[in-house]
Tab-separated table of C-alpha atoms in Angstrom:
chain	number	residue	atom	x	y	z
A	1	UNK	CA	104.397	70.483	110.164
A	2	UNK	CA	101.319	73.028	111.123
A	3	UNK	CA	98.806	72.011	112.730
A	4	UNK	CA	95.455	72.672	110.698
A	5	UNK	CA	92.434	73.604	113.618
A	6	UNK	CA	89.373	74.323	112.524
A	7	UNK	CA	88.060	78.178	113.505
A	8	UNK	CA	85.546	77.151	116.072
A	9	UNK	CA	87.688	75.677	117.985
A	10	UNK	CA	91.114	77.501	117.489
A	11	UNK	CA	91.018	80.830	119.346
A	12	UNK	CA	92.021	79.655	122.687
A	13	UNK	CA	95.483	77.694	120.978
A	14	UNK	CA	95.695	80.847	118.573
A	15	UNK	CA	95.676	83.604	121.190
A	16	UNK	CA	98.455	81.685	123.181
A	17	UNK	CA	100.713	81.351	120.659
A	18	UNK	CA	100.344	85.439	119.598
A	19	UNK	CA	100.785	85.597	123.380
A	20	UNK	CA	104.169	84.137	123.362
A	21	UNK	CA	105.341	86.279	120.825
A	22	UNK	CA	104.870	83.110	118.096
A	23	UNK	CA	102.558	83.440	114.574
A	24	UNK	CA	99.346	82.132	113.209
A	25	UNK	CA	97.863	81.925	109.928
A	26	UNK	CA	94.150	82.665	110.370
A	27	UNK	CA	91.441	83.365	107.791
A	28	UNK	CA	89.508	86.464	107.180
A	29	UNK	CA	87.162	87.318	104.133
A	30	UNK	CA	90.048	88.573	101.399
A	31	UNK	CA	92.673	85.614	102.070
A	32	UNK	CA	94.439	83.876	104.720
A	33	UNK	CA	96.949	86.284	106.692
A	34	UNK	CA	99.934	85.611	108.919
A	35	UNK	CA	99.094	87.175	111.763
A	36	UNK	CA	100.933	88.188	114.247
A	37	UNK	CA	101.525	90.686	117.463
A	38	UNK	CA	102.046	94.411	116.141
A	39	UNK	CA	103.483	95.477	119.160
A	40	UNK	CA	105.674	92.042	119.557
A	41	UNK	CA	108.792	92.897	117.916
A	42	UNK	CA	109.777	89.151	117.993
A	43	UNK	CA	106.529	88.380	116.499
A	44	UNK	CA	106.490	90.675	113.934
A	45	UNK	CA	109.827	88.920	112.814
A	46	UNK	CA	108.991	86.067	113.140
A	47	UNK	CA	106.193	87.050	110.432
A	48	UNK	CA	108.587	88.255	107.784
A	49	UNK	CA	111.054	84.727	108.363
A	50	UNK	CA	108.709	82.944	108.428
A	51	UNK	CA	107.797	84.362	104.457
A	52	UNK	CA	111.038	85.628	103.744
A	53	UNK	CA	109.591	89.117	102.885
A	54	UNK	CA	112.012	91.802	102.333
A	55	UNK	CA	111.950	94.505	105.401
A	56	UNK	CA	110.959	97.451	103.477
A	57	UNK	CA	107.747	96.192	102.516
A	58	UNK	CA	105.540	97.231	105.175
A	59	UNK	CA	102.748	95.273	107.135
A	60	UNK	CA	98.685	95.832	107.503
A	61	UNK	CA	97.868	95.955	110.957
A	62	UNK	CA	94.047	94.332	112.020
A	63	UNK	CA	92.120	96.242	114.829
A	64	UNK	CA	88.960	95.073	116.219
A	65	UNK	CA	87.383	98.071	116.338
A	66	UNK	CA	87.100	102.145	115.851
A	67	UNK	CA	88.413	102.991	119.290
A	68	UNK	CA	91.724	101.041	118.598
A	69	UNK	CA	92.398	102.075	115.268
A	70	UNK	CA	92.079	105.879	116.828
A	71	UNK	CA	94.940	104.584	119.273
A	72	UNK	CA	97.495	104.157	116.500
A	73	UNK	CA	96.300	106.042	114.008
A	74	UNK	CA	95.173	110.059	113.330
A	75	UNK	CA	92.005	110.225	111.163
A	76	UNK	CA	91.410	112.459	108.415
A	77	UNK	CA	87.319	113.226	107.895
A	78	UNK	CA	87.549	111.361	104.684
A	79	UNK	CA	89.087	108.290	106.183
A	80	UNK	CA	86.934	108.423	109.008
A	81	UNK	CA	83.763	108.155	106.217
A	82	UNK	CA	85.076	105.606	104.611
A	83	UNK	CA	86.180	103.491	107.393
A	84	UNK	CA	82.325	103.634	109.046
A	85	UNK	CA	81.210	102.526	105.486
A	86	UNK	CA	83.641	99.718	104.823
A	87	UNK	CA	84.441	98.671	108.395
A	88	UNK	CA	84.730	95.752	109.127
A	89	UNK	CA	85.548	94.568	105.787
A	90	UNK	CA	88.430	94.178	102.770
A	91	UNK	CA	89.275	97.911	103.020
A	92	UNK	CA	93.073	99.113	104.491
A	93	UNK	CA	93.417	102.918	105.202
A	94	UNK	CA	97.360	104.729	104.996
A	95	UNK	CA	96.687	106.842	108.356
A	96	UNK	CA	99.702	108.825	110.052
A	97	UNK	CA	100.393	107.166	112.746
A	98	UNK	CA	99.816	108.771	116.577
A	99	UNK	CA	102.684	109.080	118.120
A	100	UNK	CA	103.279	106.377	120.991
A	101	UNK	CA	100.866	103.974	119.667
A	102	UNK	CA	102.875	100.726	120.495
A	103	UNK	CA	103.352	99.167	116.697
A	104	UNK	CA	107.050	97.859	116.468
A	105	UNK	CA	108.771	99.844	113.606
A	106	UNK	CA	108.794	96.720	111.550
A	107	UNK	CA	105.449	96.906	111.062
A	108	UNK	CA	105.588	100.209	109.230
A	109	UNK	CA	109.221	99.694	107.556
A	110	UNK	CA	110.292	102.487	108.905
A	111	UNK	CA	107.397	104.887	107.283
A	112	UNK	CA	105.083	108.032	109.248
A	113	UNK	CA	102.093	105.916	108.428
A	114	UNK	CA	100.794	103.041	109.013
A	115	UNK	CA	98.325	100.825	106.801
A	116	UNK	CA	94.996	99.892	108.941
A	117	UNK	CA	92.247	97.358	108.035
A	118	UNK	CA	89.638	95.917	110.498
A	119	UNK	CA	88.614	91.960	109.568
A	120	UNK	CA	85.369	90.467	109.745
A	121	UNK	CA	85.032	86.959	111.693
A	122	UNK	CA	87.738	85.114	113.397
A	123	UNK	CA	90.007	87.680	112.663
A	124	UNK	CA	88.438	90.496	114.714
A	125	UNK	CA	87.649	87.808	117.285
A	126	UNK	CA	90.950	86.718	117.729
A	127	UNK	CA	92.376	90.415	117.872
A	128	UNK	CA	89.690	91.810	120.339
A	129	UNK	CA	90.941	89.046	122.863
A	130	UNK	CA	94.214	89.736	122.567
A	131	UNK	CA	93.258	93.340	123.417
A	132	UNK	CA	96.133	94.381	120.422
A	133	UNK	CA	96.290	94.715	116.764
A	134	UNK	CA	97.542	91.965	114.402
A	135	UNK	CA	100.067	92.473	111.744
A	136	UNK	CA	98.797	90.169	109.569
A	137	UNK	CA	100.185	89.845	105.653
A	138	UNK	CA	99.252	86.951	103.377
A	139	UNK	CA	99.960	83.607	104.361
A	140	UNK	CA	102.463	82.720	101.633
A	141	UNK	CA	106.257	82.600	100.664
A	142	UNK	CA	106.989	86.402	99.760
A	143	UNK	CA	105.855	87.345	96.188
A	144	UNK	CA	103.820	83.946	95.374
A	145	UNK	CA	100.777	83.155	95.055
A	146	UNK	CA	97.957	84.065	97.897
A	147	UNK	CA	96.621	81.211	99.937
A	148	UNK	CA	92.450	81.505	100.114
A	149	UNK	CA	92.135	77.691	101.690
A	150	UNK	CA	94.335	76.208	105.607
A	151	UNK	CA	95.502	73.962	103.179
A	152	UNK	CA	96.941	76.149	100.787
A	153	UNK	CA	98.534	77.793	103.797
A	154	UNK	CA	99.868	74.726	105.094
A	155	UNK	CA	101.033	72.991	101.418
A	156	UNK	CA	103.386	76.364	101.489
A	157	UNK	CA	104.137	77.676	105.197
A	158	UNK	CA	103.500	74.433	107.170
A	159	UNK	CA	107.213	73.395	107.775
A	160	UNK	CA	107.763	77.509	109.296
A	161	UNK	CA	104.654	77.860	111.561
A	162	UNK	CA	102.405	76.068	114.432
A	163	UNK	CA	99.157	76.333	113.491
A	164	UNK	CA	96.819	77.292	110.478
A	165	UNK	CA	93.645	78.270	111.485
A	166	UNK	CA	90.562	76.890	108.988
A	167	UNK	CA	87.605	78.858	108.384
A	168	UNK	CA	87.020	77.411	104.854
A	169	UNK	CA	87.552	79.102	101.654
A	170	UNK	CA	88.020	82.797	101.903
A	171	UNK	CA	85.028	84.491	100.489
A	172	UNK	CA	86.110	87.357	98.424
A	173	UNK	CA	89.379	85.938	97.412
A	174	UNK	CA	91.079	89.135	96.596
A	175	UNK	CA	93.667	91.172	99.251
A	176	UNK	CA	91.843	94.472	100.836
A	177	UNK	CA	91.904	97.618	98.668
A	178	UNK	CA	94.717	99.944	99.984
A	179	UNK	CA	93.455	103.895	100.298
A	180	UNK	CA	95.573	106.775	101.217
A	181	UNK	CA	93.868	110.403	101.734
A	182	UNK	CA	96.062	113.133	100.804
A	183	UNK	CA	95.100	117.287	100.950
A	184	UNK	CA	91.409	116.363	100.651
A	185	UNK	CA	91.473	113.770	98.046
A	186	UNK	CA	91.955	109.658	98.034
A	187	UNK	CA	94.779	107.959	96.095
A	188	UNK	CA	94.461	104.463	95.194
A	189	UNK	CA	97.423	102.611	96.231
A	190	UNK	CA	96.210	99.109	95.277
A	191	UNK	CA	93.029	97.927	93.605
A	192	UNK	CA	91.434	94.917	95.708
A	193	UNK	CA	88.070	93.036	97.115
A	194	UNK	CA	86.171	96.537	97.348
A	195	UNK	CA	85.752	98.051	93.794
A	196	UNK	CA	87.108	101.703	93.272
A	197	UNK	CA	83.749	102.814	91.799
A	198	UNK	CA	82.040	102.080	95.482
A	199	UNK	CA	84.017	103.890	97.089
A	200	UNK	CA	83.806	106.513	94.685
A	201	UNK	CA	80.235	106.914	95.799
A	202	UNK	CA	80.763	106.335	99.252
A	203	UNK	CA	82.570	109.889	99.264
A	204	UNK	CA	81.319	111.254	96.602
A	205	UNK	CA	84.738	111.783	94.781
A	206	UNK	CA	87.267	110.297	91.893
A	207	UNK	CA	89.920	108.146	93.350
A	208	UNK	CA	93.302	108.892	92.089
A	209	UNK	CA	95.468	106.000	91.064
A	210	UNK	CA	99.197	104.854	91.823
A	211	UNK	CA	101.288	105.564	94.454
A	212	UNK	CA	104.358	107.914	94.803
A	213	UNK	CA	107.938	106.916	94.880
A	214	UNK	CA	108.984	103.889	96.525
A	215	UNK	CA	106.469	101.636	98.516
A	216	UNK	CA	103.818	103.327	100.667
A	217	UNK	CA	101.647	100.202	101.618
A	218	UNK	CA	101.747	96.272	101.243
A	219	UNK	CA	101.264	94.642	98.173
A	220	UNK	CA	103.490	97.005	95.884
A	221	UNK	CA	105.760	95.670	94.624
A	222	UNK	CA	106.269	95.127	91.001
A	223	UNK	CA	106.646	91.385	91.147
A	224	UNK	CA	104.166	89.450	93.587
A	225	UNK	CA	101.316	86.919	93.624
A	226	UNK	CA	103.612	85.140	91.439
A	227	UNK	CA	103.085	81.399	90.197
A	228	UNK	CA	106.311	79.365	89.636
A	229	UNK	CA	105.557	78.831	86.028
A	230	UNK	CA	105.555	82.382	83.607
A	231	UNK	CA	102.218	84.158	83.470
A	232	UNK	CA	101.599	85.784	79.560
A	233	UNK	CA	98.471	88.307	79.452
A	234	UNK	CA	95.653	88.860	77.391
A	235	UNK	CA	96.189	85.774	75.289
A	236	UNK	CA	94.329	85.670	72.207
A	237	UNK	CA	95.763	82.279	71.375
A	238	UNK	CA	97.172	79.113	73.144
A	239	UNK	CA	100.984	77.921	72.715
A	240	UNK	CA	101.752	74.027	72.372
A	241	UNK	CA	102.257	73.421	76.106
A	242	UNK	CA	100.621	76.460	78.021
A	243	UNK	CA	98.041	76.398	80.791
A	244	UNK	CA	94.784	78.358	80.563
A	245	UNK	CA	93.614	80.599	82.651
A	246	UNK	CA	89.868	81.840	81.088
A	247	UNK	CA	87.195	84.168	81.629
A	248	UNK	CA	83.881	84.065	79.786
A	249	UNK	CA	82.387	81.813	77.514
A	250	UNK	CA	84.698	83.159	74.312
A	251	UNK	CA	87.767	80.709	74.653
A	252	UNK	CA	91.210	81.771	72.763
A	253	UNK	CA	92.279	80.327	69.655
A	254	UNK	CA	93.640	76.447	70.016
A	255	UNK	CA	92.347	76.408	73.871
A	256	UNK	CA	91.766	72.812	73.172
A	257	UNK	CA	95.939	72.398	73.608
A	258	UNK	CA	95.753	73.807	76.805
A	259	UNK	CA	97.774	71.342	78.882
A	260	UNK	CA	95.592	72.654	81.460
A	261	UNK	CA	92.420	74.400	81.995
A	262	UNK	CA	90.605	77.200	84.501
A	263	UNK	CA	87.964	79.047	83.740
A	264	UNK	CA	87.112	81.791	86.159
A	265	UNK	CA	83.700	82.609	85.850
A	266	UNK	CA	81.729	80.799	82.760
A	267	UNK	CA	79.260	83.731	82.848
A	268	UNK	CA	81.981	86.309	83.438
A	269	UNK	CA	80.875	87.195	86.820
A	270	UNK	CA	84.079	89.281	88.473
A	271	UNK	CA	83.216	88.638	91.861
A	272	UNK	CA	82.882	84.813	91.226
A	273	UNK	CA	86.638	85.175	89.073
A	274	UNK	CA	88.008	87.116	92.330
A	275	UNK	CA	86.948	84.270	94.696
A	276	UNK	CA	88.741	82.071	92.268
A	277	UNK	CA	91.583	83.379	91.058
A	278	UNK	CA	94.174	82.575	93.578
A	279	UNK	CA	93.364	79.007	93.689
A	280	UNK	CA	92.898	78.306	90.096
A	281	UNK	CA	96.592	79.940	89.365
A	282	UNK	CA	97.982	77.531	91.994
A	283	UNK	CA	95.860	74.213	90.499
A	284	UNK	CA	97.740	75.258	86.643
A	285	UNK	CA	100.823	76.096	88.363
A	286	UNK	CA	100.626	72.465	90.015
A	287	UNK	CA	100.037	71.221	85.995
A	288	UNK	CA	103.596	71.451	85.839
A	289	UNK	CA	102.826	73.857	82.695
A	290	UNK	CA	106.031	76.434	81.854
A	291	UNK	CA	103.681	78.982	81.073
A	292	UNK	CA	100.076	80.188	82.267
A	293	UNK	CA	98.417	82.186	78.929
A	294	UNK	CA	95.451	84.270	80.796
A	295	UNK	CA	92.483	85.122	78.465
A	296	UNK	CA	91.387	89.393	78.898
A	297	UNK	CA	89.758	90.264	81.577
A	298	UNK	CA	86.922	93.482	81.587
A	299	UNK	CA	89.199	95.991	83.915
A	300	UNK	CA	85.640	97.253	85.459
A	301	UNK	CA	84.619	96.891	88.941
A	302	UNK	CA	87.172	93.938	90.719
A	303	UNK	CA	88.513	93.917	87.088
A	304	UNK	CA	91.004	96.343	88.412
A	305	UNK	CA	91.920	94.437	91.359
A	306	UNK	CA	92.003	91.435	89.575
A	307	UNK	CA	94.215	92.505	86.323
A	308	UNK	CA	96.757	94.089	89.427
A	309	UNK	CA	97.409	90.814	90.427
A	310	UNK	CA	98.047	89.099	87.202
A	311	UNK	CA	100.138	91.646	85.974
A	312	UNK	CA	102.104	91.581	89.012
A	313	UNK	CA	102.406	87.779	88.451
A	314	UNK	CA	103.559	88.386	85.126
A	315	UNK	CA	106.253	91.101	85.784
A	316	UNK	CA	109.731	90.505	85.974
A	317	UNK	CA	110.913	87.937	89.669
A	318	UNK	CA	112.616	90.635	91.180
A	319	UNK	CA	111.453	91.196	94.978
A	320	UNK	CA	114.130	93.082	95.687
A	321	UNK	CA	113.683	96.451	94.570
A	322	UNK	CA	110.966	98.438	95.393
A	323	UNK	CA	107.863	99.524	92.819
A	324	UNK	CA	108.474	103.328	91.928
């Protein structure tokens, strides 16, 4: 079983095991990641085993800072603005990648580009000793639900790893927003813990949304942050033996059968829902409910992000095919 170390006193055991081509689930402010060497081909296996995440979905990889990221990675003047206005932070940029830059092809299943975010905290620490970037997906079984807490992390992935590193509760809650530049615009490739209307003005510029065919970055897939039980949307009412999921102080019709109950922000505060999210799916999944009903959620601001997830939850449990 893991070992759960708290963050102030984990980076010496954390950087050995990376060393010796092993992984580590570490926090950093969207959720907890499984993190390991992007240049370690045996690590970066060891990351997808250790979730069982299909190959073709690629992998962000962390840098510590600017002069790294411009080691694996050519920079378009647009990504280059946004990166010095989101970095470090829950932003990941679709670069090309330079040619030589190290990252084993697993990283980048296969693609031209490569999908680069730069953590805050013990993240960035941990990478700038190591002196190499960290692949570093969510710390979870492939396509379920994120981890935000070590002991989420270890509930799930503690019979397949080492070590979970705890820095507490992950404060934004929500997986990085995914940004491609293309021909002088931006394409949204997945809503997350940075709004789409900030970094609107950031650049001055409408973001485009969806991706092209097949996946281009983590986190596309049509099925994923999926509970065990079924996940129904926009519920207006509550079925004899559902869990609910709520937002606001307007409750759905017979909420008082709710086998039971979340409520992600009482005062419908987004940011306060996106902290929450992950962990209150996982406390109704635990309810033993068959099905989640989730009340509406505003799509404005992390609205976005957060209605991606849940209707990724809700879709279909196929991981094996591609979103196109």
């Amino acid at each position: 079983m893991a070992e759960i170390v708290g963050a102030g006193e984990a980076l010496e055991r954390a950087l050995a095991l990376l060393q010796g081509g092993d992984v580590v689930a570490i926090p950093t402010e969207t959720v907890y990641g499984l993190a390991g060497d992007a240049t370690n081909g045996i690590g970066v296996a060891r990351i997808f085993e250790a979730k069982g995440r299909p190959r073709f979905n690629p992998l962000i990889a962390h840098v510590a800072d600017m002069a790294m990221a411009e080691r694996i990675a050519l920079f378009d003047p647009l990504s280059k603005k946004l990166a010095i206005a989101f970095w470090p932070g829950p932003l990941t940029l679709v670069l090309p990648q330079r040619p030589g830059n190290g990252i084993h092809p697993l990283v980048t299943a296969g693609l031209d580009t490569i999908a680069l975010r730069m953590p805050r905290g013990f993240g960035g620490d941990l990478i700038a000793r190591l002196g190499r970037p960290l692949a570093a997906p969510s710390a979870n079984s492939s396509g379920k639900i994120s981890a935000t807490t070590a002991q989420a992390v270890a509930a799930d992935l503690g019979a397949r790893i080492r070590l979970v590193v705890d820095g507490g509760a992950t404060p934004v809650g929500l997986e990085s927003t995914i940004v491609k530049a293309e021909a002088g615009r931006l394409r949204l490739l997945r809503p997350g813990g940075i709004a789409a209307e900030d970094i609107e003005a950031a650049v001055g510029m409408e973001l485009l949304r969806g991706g092209g065919a097949g996946v281009e970055a983590p986190g596309m897939l049509a099925s994923h942050y999926a509970p065990g039980a079924a996940v129904r949307l926009d519920a207006r009412t509550v079925a004899e033996g559902e869990a609910l999921l709520a937002f606001g102080n307007l409750r759905a019709a017979g909420w008082q059968r709710a086998t039971a109950f979340r409520n992600l922000s009482e005062t419908g505060d987004l940011r306060e829902a996106a902290t929450n999210l992950f962990a209150y799916m996982q406390d109704l999944d635990r309810s033993g409910a068959r099905t989640i009903a989730v009340e509406p959620i505003p799509f404005d601001g992390l609205g976005e992000a957060i209605n991606d997830r849940l209707s990724r939850a809700a879709a279909p449990r196929d991981n094996t095919q591609p979103t196109t």
